[in-house]
Each structure stands twice: as C-alpha cells, then as structure tokens.
Coordinates of C-alpha atoms and ligand atoms in Angstrom, one line a residue:
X128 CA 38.1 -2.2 -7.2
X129 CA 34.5 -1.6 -8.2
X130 CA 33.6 1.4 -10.2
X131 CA 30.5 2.6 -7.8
X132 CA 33.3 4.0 -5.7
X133 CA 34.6 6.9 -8.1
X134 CA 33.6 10.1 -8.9
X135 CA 30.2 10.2 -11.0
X136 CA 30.4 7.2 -13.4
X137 CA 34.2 6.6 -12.8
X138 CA 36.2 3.8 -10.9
X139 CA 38.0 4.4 -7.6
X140 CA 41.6 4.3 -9.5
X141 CA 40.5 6.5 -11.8
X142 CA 38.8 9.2 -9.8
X143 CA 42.0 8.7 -7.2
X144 CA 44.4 9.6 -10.7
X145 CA 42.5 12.3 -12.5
X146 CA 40.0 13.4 -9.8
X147 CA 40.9 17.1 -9.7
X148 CA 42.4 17.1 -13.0
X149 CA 41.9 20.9 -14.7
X150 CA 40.8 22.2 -11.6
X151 CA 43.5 24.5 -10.7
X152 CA 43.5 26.6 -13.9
X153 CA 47.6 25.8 -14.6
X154 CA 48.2 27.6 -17.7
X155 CA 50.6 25.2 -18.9
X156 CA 48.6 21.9 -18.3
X157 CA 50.9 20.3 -15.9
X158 CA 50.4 16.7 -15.5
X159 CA 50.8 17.0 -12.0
X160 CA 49.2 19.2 -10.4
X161 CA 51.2 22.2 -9.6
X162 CA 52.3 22.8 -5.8
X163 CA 51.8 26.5 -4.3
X164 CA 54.1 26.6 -2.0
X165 CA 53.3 30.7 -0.8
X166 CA 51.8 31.8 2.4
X167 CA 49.7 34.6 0.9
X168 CA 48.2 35.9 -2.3
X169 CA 49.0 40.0 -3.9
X170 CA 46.4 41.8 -5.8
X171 CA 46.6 44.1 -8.9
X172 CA 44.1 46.7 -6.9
X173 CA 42.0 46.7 -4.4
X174 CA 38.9 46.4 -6.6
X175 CA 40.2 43.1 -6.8
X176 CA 40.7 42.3 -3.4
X177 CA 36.6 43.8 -2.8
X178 CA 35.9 41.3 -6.0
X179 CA 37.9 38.2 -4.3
X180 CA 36.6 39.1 -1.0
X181 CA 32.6 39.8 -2.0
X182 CA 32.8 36.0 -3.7
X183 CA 32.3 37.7 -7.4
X184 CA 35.5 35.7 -8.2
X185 CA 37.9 33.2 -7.3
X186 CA 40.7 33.6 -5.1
X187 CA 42.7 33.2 -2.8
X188 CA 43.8 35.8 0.3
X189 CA 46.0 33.8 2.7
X190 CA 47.2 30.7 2.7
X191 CA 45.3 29.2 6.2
X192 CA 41.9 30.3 4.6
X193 CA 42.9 28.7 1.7
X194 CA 45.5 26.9 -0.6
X195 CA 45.1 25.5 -4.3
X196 CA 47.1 22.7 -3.8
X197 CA 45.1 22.2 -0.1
X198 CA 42.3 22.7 -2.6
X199 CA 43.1 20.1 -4.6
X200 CA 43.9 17.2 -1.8
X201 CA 40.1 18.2 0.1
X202 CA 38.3 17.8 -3.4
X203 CA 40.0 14.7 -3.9
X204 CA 39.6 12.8 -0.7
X205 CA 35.8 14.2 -0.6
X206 CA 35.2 12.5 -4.0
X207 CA 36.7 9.3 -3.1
X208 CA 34.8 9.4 0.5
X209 CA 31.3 10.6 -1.5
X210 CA 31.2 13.7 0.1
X211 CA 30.7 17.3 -0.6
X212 CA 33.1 19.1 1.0
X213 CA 36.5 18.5 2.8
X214 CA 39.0 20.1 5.4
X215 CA 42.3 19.5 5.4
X216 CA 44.4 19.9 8.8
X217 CA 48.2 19.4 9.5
X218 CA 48.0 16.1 11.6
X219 CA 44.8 13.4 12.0
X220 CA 44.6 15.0 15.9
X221 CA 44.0 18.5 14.2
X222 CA 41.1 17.5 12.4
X223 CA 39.3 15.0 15.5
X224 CA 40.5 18.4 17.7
X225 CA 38.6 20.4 15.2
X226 CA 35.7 18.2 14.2
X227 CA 34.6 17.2 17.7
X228 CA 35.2 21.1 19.2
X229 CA 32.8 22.0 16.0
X230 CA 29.8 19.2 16.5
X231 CA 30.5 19.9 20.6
X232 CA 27.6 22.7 21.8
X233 CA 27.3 23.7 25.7
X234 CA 25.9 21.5 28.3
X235 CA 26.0 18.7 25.0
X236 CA 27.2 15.1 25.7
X237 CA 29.4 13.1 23.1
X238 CA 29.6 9.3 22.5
X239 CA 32.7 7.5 22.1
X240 CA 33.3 3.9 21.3
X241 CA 35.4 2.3 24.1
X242 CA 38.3 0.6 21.1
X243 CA 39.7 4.0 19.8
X244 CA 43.1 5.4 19.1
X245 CA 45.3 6.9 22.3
X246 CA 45.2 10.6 21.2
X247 CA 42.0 10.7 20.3
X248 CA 41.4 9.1 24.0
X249 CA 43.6 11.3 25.7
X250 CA 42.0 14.2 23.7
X251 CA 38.7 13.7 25.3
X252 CA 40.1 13.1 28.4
X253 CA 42.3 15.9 29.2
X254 CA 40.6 18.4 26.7
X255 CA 37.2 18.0 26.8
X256 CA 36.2 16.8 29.9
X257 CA 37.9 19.4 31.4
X258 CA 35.7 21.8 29.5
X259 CA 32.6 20.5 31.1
X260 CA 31.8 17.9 27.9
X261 CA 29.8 15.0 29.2
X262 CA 31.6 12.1 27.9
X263 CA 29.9 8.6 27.3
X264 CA 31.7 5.4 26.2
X265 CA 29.9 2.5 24.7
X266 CA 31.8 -0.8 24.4
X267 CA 30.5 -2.6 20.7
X268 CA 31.9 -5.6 21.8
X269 CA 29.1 -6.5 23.9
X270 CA 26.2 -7.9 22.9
X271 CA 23.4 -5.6 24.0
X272 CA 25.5 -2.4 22.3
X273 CA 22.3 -0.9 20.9
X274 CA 20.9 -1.0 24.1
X275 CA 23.4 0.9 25.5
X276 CA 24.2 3.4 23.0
X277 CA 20.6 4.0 22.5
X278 CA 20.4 5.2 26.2
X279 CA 23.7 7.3 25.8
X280 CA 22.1 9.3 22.9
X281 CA 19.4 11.8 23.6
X282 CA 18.3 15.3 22.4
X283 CA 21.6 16.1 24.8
X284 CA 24.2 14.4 22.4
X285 CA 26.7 15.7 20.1
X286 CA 27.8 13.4 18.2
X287 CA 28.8 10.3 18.4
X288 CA 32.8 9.1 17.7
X289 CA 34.6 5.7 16.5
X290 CA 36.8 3.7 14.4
X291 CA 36.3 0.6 12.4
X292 CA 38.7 -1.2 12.3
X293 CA 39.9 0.0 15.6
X294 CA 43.6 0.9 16.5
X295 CA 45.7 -1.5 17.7
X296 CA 42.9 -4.3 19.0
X297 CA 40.9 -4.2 15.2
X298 CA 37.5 -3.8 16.5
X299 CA 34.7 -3.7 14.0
X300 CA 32.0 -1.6 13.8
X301 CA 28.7 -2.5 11.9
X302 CA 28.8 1.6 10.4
X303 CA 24.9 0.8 8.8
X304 CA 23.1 -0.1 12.0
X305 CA 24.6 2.2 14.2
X306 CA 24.4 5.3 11.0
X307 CA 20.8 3.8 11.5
X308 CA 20.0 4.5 15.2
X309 CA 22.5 7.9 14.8
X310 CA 19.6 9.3 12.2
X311 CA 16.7 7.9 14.2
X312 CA 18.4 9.4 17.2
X313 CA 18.9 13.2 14.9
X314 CA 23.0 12.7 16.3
X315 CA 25.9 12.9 13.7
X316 CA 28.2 10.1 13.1
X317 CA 31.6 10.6 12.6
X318 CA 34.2 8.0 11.7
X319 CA 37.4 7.8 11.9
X320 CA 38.0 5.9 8.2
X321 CA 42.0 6.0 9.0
X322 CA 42.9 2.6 9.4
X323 CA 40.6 1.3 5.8
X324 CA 41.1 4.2 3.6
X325 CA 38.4 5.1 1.6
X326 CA 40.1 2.4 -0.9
X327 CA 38.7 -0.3 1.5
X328 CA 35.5 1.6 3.3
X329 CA 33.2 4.6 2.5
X330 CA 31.4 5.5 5.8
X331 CA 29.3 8.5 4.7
X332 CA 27.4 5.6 1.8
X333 CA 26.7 3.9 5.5
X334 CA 25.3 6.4 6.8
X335 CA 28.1 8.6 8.9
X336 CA 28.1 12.2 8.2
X337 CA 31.8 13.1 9.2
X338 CA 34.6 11.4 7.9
X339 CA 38.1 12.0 9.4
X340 CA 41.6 11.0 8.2
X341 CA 45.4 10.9 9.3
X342 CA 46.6 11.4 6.2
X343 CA 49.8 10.5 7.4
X344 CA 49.3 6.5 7.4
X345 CA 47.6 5.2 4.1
X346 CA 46.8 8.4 2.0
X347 CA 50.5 9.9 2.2
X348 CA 51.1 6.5 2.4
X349 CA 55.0 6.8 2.2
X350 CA 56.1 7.5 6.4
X351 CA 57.2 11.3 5.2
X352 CA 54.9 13.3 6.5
X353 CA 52.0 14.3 8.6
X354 CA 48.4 15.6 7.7
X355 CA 44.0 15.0 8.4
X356 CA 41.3 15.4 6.8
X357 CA 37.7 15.6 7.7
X358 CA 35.1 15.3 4.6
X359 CA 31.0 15.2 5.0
X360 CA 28.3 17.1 4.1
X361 CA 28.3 21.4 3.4
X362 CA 26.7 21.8 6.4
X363 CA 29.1 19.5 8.4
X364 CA 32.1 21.0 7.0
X365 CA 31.3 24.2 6.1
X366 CA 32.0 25.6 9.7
X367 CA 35.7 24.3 9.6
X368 CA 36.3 25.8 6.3
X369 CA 35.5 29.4 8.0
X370 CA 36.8 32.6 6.3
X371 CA 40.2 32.1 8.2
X372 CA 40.3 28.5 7.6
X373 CA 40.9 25.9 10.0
X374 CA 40.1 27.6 13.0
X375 CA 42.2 25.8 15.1
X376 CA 45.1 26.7 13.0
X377 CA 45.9 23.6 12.6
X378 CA 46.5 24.3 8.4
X379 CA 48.2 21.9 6.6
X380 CA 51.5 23.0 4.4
X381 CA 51.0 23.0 1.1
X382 CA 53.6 20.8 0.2
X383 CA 52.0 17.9 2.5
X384 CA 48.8 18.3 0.6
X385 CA 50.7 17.5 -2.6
X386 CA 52.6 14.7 -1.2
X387 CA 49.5 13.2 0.0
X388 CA 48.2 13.7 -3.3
X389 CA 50.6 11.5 -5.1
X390 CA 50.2 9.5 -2.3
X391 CA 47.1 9.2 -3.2
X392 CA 46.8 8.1 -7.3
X393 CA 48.9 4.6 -5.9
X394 CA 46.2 4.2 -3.0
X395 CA 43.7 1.0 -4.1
X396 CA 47.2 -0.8 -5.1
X397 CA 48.8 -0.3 -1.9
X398 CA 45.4 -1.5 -0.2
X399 CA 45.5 -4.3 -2.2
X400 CA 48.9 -5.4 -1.4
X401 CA 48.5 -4.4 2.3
X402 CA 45.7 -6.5 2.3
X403 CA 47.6 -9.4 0.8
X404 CA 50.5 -9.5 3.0
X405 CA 48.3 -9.3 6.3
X406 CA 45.9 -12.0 5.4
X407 CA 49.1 -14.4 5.2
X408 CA 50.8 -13.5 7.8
X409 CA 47.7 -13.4 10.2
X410 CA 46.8 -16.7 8.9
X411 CA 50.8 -17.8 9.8
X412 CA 50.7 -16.4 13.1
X413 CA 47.2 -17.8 13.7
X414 CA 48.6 -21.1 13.7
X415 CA 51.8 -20.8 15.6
X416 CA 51.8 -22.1 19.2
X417 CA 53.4 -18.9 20.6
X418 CA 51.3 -16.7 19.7
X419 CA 47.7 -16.8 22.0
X420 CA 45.4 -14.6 19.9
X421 CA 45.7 -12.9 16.3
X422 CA 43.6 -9.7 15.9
X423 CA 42.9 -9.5 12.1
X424 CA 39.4 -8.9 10.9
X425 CA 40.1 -10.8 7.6
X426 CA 40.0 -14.0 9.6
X427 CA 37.0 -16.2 9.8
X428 CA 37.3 -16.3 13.6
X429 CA 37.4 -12.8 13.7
X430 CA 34.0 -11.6 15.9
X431 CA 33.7 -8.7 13.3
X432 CA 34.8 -11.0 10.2
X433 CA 31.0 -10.7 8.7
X434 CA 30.1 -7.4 9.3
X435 CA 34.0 -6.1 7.7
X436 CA 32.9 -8.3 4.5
X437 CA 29.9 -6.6 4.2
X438 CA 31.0 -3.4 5.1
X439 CA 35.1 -3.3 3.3
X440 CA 36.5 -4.2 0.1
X441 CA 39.9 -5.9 1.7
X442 CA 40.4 -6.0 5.1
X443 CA 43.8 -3.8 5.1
X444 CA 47.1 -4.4 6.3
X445 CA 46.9 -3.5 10.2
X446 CA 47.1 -6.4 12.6
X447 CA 48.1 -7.4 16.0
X448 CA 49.1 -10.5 18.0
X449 CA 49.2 -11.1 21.2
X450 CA 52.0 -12.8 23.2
X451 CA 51.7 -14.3 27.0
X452 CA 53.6 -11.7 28.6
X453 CA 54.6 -8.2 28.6
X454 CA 58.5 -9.5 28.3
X455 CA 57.7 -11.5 25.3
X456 CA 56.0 -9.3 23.4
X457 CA 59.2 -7.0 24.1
X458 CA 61.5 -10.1 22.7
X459 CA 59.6 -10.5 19.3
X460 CA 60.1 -7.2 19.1
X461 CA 63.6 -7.0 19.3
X462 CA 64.0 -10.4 17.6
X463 CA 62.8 -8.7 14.1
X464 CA 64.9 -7.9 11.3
X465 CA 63.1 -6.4 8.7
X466 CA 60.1 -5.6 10.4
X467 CA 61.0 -2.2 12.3
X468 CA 59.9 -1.1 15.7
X469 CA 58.2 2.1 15.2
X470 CA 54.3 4.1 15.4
X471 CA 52.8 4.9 12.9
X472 CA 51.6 2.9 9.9
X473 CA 50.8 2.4 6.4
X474 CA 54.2 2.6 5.4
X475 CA 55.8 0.6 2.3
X476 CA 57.9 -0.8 5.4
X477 CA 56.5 -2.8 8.1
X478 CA 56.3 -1.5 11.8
X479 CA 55.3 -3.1 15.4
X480 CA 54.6 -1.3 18.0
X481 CA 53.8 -2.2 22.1
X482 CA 50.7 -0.6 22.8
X483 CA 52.2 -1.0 26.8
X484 CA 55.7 0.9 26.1
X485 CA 54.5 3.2 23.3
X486 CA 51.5 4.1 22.4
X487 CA 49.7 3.7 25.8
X488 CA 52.6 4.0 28.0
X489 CA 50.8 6.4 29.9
X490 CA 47.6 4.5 31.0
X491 CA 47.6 2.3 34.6
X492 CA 47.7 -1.3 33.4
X493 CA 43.8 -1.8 34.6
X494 CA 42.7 1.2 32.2
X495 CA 44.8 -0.4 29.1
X496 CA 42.7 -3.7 29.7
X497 CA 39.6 -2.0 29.6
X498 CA 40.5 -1.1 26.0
X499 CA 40.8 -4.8 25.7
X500 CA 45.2 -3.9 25.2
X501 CA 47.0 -6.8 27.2
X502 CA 50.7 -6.6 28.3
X503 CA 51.2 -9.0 25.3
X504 CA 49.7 -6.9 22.9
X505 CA 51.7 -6.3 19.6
X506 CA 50.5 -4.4 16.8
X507 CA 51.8 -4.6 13.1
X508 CA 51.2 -2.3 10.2
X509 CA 52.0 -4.8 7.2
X510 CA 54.4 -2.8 5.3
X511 CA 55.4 -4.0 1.3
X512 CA 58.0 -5.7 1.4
X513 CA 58.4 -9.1 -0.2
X514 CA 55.9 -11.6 1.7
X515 CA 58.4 -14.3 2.0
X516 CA 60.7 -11.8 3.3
X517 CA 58.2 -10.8 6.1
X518 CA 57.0 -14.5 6.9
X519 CA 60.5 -15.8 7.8
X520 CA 61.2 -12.5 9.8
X521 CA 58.0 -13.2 11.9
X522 CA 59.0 -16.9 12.2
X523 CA 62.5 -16.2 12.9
X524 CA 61.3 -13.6 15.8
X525 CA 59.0 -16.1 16.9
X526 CA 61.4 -18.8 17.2
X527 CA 63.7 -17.0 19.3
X528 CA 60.7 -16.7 22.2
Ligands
PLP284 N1 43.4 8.2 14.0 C1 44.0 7.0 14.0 C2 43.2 5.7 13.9 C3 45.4 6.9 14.2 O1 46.0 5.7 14.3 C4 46.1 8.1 14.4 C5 47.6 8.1 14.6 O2 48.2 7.1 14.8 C6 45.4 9.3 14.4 C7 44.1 9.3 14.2 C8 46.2 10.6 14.6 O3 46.8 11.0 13.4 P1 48.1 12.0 13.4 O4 49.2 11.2 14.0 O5 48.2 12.3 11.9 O6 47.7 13.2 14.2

C-alpha cells in the first residue's frame, strides 16, 4: 500500500492503526481506544456548561451532537479519505439521506448516474422526487457521457451522485474527468467510495468533494453491524455536524463507531485478500461455458479495466456473473455450499445475492434492465475463506446447472 495515502507523511496501514491515537485524552493510555458508551454528558456547574457551550473548551453535551468514540471513527476515516471533516450516521442510507437533503436547495436539480445501489435509487425516487427535486440520470456507459452530463448540469444543479465500482453490475467511473467538468460546472461531487474502500480509492484526491460510506460492508468489515459515513471538506460537512448533530437523527451508537474502528486497523489486508480471491475466481468463472458474462473490473475485458487501474489500488472483492436465465441463476445459488446466500458484503464470508429476488425485487423487469441487471444476474461479495475452498464451491455449483 503506498505511503501517499496516510495521514501527513505516514502509510495507509499506519494512519488506519494509530490514526487517532492520543486524541481522546484517556488518562490511562489505553491501547485501544476507549468506547463511551453514555447518551449524555453531566457538568460540575453551569459555568461549565456556558464554558462547553461558548466553545472556550472541549466537551461534550449529548451524545447525537457528539460522541468521543463517534469522534474518533469520523477523524479516522476523514484522514484515510484526505478530508477535513467527517460525519458519521447509523446506516450508509442515513448518511446519502443526509448528504443529498444537505447539497439539495429549492427549485435545484440533482444528477445521478444510472448504475447505482437500490436504496439509494429508491431514495430518490420515493423521497425526493416527491419533494419537487428535479432528478436527472446519466448513463456512463455510453459513449458521449460528457455530452450528456454536461447538459444535465447547470447553475440549477445540486450535486451530482454515483458509485464506482457500481453495485451489483461494477460500473466504472473515470472520478478525474467527471471531478473535472463538476468544478468547471461549480457542482459538488459526491461519491459513494463503498464498494473500494478508501484502502483501494480516494475520490476527494480526484476531485469529488463528498465522500460517503456504508460502514457496514468493508470498514466494519466483519457482517456485525451497521453504520455511514460522509467525509469532505469543512464547508461540505460542517452543516451535518450541526449543534444537535446528525440532523436527521440518524446518529450512530457508539459502540458501532468502535467496532468499525477495529474494523478498520485490518482494512488494506482485508482489501488485499478480497482483491485476491475475486481476481481468481472472476478469471475461473470467465472461462466456464455456463456462465455468459463476468462483471469484474479487474479483468482486461472489463470496459472500465483502464480507468480502475488508474484510478484503484486493487480492484476489491465484489463481483457478479451472469447466468442465461432467471431459474439458473436461482440454481447456482442454491447449489453453493460455502458461499452463503445473503445482502450485504464485505464480510470474511462470501455472499450471493439475486438482484431479481432481493435486492431489486421491487422494480418491473424492464426498469431492472435499464440498470443493465438481467434476470441472470448474480452478484458475489468475495468473502476470506480459503481460495481453493471457494473455487471448487463455484465449480461444484456450476456443475450442477
Ligand atoms: N451504498 C452502497 C454501494 C451499498 O451497497 C449499500 C448497501 O448495500 C449502501 C450504500 C447502504 O448502506 P447501509 O445498508 O449501511 O444503509
């Protein structure tokens, strides 16, 4: 992992290990940082509550305006992302709820990229639109994209919203041209980093301004809880981290943030190993006549293949496969032995899920397509277990079609 992506002059490991070390003021110099698990904060007097209050020192009043273990987990994604600031929320949805109702002004327009995860979709579909948001898509698949999304953004726009790679069809994103036309343009940028990490990708050094999370998949990293985070700039973040904190209320629980945290100091490994185990078995399933088209941007044939090396350090461990039918797909599934059929991702154990019975159940079979999700879709998140182990489970699966 190279050392440009740390904290000052530090590596990312490093910075991901000892990032916020001596920050919290723990009298007994606890290796780990200490967990405040308390929903509010008492005072000696009340000139110290004016002192707290007026910003002459320190402190904490309630535990949604503020947490030092909450504390800890923002400061520490934001200097792995290169940002100044972060917000931490109690799911991924609660910080895209938060971030996109903060960028969104009256009688604005927002830009979404057509390949994006279902909640995030249906969020803008039954929350904002409703509200009177003008909502654009732009599809980066095709080949005049700037064309397009140069028309979408004017002096009218909000923001504009993607992810790269993209969940479940692993759509790239080139983050420096489009952070390009976003400055020209005076919109802001905001990327969902979820499915790289900021072990793999750093979107803000591309030229986004927002950076979002679901801590639940890689950062937590272990399948135990939930949490989001959205980093960028003062400015940019500033407004979430109000006096009453998340505004939306959407705060996450202490203990997550120091879950995610020790999540978090084993982060570049896991990448690494993710990365491993995906690259083989894409390459495996690449090759195997039952299988029509392998989604995996760490394959030459990948359309986004060049941009992800230029623009990633390892190309992760989601991936997804697609199978000639809707009943197949459902077959594999249930032909798997170690790999377990679940959402969610970046879990030590492997998981597939149908995009057409799960995760986009709800959406007319026309509407799915246009998000490039066939019947046959199946997406993996490469888990950790033994490679060998996970090859022969595939084949075995695959056999049985
Ligand atoms: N963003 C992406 C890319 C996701 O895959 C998900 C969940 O699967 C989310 C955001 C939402 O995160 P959460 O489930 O933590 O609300």
């Amino acid at each position: 992992m190279s050392r440009e992506t740390g904290q000052g002059n530090q590596g990312f490991e490093t910075t991901a290990i000892h990032g916020t070390e001596g920050e919290s003021g723990d009298p007994w110099r606890a290796l780990t940082p200490p967990l405040y698990m308390t929903s509010t904060y008492t005072f000696p007097e009340m000139e110290e509550v004016d002192r707290v209050l007026r910003g002459d020192r320190e402190g904490y009043v309630y535990s949604r305006a503020g947490n030092p273990t909450v504390r800890s987990l923002e400061r520490t994604v934001a200097l792995l992302e290169g940002a100044a600031l972060g917000c931490a929320f109690s799911s991924g949805m609660g910080a895209i709820s938060a971030v996109l109702l903060s960028i969104l002004k009256k009688g604005q327009s927002l830009v979404f990229s057509r390949h994006l995860y279902s909640g995030t979709r249906h969020f803008v579909e039954s929350m904002l639109t409703p509200l009177g948001a003008t909502v654009h898509f732009v599809d980066f698949r095709e080949a005049d994209w700037e064309i397009r999304l140069e028309s979408c953004l004017d002096k009218n726009s909000g923001g504009l919203f993607l992810e790269t790679p993209s969940n479940p069809t692993l759509d790239i994103v080139d983050l420096a041209r489009v952070g390009s036309i976003c400055r020209k343009k005076g919109v802001p940028l905001v990327v969902d980093n979820t499915f790289a990490s900021p072990a793999l990708q750093n979107p803000l050094r591309l030229g986004a301004d927002i950076v979002i999370h679901s801590a639940t998949k890689y950062l937590g990293g272990h399948g135990d809880l939930l949490g989001g985070v959205a980093v960028g700039s003062e400015e940019r973040i500033r407004p979430l981290l109000s006096e009453d904190g998340p505004l939306l209320g959407a705060t996450l629980s202490p203990m997550n943030a120091w879950l995610i945290l020790r999540g978090i100091k084993t982060l570049a490994l896991r990448m690494e190993a993710h990365s491993l185990r995906a690259i083989s078995l894409s390459r495996q399933l690449s090759g195997h006549p039952k299988v029509e088209r392998v989604f995996y941007p760490g394959l030459a044939t990948h359309p986004g293949h060049g941009i992800a090396r230029g623009q990633m350090k390892g190309m992760g461990g989601m991936l997804s496969l697609q199978l000639p039918s809707l009943a197949l797909a459902r077959k594999f599934m249930d032909g798997l032995r170690i790999v377990r059929i679940g959402v969610s991702l970046g879990d030590p154990a492997s998981l597939v899920e149908h995009p057409a019975s799960m995760s986009h159940r709800g959406w007319p079979q026309e509407a799915r397509r246009s998000m490039g999700i066939e019947d046959g879709l199946v997406r993996m998140s490469v888990g950790l277990e033994s490679l060998e182990d996970l090859q022969d489970d595939v084949e075995q699966a695959l056999r049985s079609l």
